[in-house]
């Protein structure tokens, strides 16, 4: 008996740790590098971008990629965004023929079908004028920014489409980070006394975010001031939209950099109230405002309401806010996340079930904003990204990424690129090639996925999907705007664990109606709202 145990242990050591994710960027034809345009003068936008999206722009059932490029601040030279079409796992550059190569200094992106024609459109945030591309349904796009009225010229960050008034079309929330003027006469120094990038607090120039109502005719109305959003300024970077307060309406959570985070409660009459302080999710459990970067939301504890996870700066842990109904509780430390995450600066993040065991795992894309600490590569801002495995009690750091590289990572975008049941990750790196981390876990197929469509055959952003696995009721929301300056696969993904099916599946639509769909086994399924 003891001999058999020794042999088995030896085999495990020989095999090494199990690999969950493996970079297949070269094999898949993805060659994307976010260009900061760094010239040594430390213009702050150079250290903040950039973003990307996973989207099915041609409705062929697989995920394409839209990449938001940076550029060269203060110089005439420009770079352009890139649209890659997924062709059986190989990505083909279709930027030129699709007319999607915006040349602004790009930050983030939001993707959704704003005009209910069943084709997803693309909204881009820039340092400068934002851009809206309308999908023509034939592989081409048209710049309708001016017509739609969404071309704000601030310093945009993350953005989100959502139906805030439940009228059947998608409205838009767009974050502005700082009131920025290129070449501000301000020098900042890091802990070593060297010239470096500034903190946003050095500028003392927080900006106002933007809230647009969809008029249903291809145009938007700026509701920021009248809705209450414009009464406050912030240094927002990440945004998620969900019903956090339990009133059946979609609220807005904004992660601010060095300022209190905001939870804009939807009052149902195109007015919003910031209730973050009242509900306990504005500051951490020590009463401090952190350097909020990326943010995500999910029902990690399966109690039927949506929790919030914010990632922060080196020396600050993440903030895990457990939704207790009337208020949130910061449980970061007791869930193992404080110790595991505080030694890097995190930006993009995803709360997804990579190994399909029924527990949400956590991937975080990391990279410094100042040249401090130990230099691991020729890039003084580079940091190793994190993968944390979810267990019934807490999260723990694991080494499960094959040949992991170290760069300055920003956006992390999540979705099932090859429709095999496993969630993959696209990671955007500053001045270095992007990663395409394909899920290679042995249980990657053990999931059920739902593409949830409304009566206009568009993704039913904001709808809530519930189902039962064993004795546990699972709750997920249809959303694409989370992580950091990213737009993700809007399909619902649920790991089945030891089960073979999910039962009693129902969808609560944004208008409050509900549809029951029954039982589903693993695979990808479509749930459609009846007329």
Short mmCIF file of C-alpha atoms in Angstrom, two decimals, residues 64 67 71 84 101 138 152 167 172 209 215 219 248 252 282-283 319 338 346 376 385 421 431 514:
data_model
loop_
_atom_site.label_atom_id
_atom_site.label_comp_id
_atom_site.label_asym_id
_atom_site.label_seq_id
_atom_site.Cartn_x
_atom_site.Cartn_y
_atom_site.Cartn_z
CA UNK A 64 -14.42 38.16 -32.58
CA UNK A 67 -8.84 46.15 -29.89
CA UNK A 71 -1.08 56.31 -29.84
CA UNK A 84 -10.29 40.74 -35.82
CA UNK A 101 -9.99 51.77 -37.40
CA UNK A 138 -22.90 43.43 -43.71
CA UNK A 152 -17.81 63.82 -25.50
CA UNK A 167 -38.16 50.68 -22.18
CA UNK A 172 -25.25 54.37 -22.04
CA UNK A 209 -19.34 61.01 -15.78
CA UNK A 215 -34.28 57.96 -27.59
CA UNK A 219 -29.97 59.40 -30.96
CA UNK A 248 -35.90 45.65 -9.74
CA UNK A 252 -24.56 51.75 -11.49
CA UNK A 282 -17.83 53.32 -0.80
CA UNK A 283 -14.79 52.64 1.42
CA UNK A 319 -12.31 44.95 -1.88
CA UNK A 338 -6.53 40.47 1.01
CA UNK A 346 -4.42 45.13 -10.43
CA UNK A 376 11.51 41.54 -12.95
CA UNK A 385 -0.70 38.37 -13.23
CA UNK A 421 -17.40 25.33 -22.58
CA UNK A 431 3.90 48.21 -25.14
CA UNK A 514 -40.42 36.13 -16.10
#
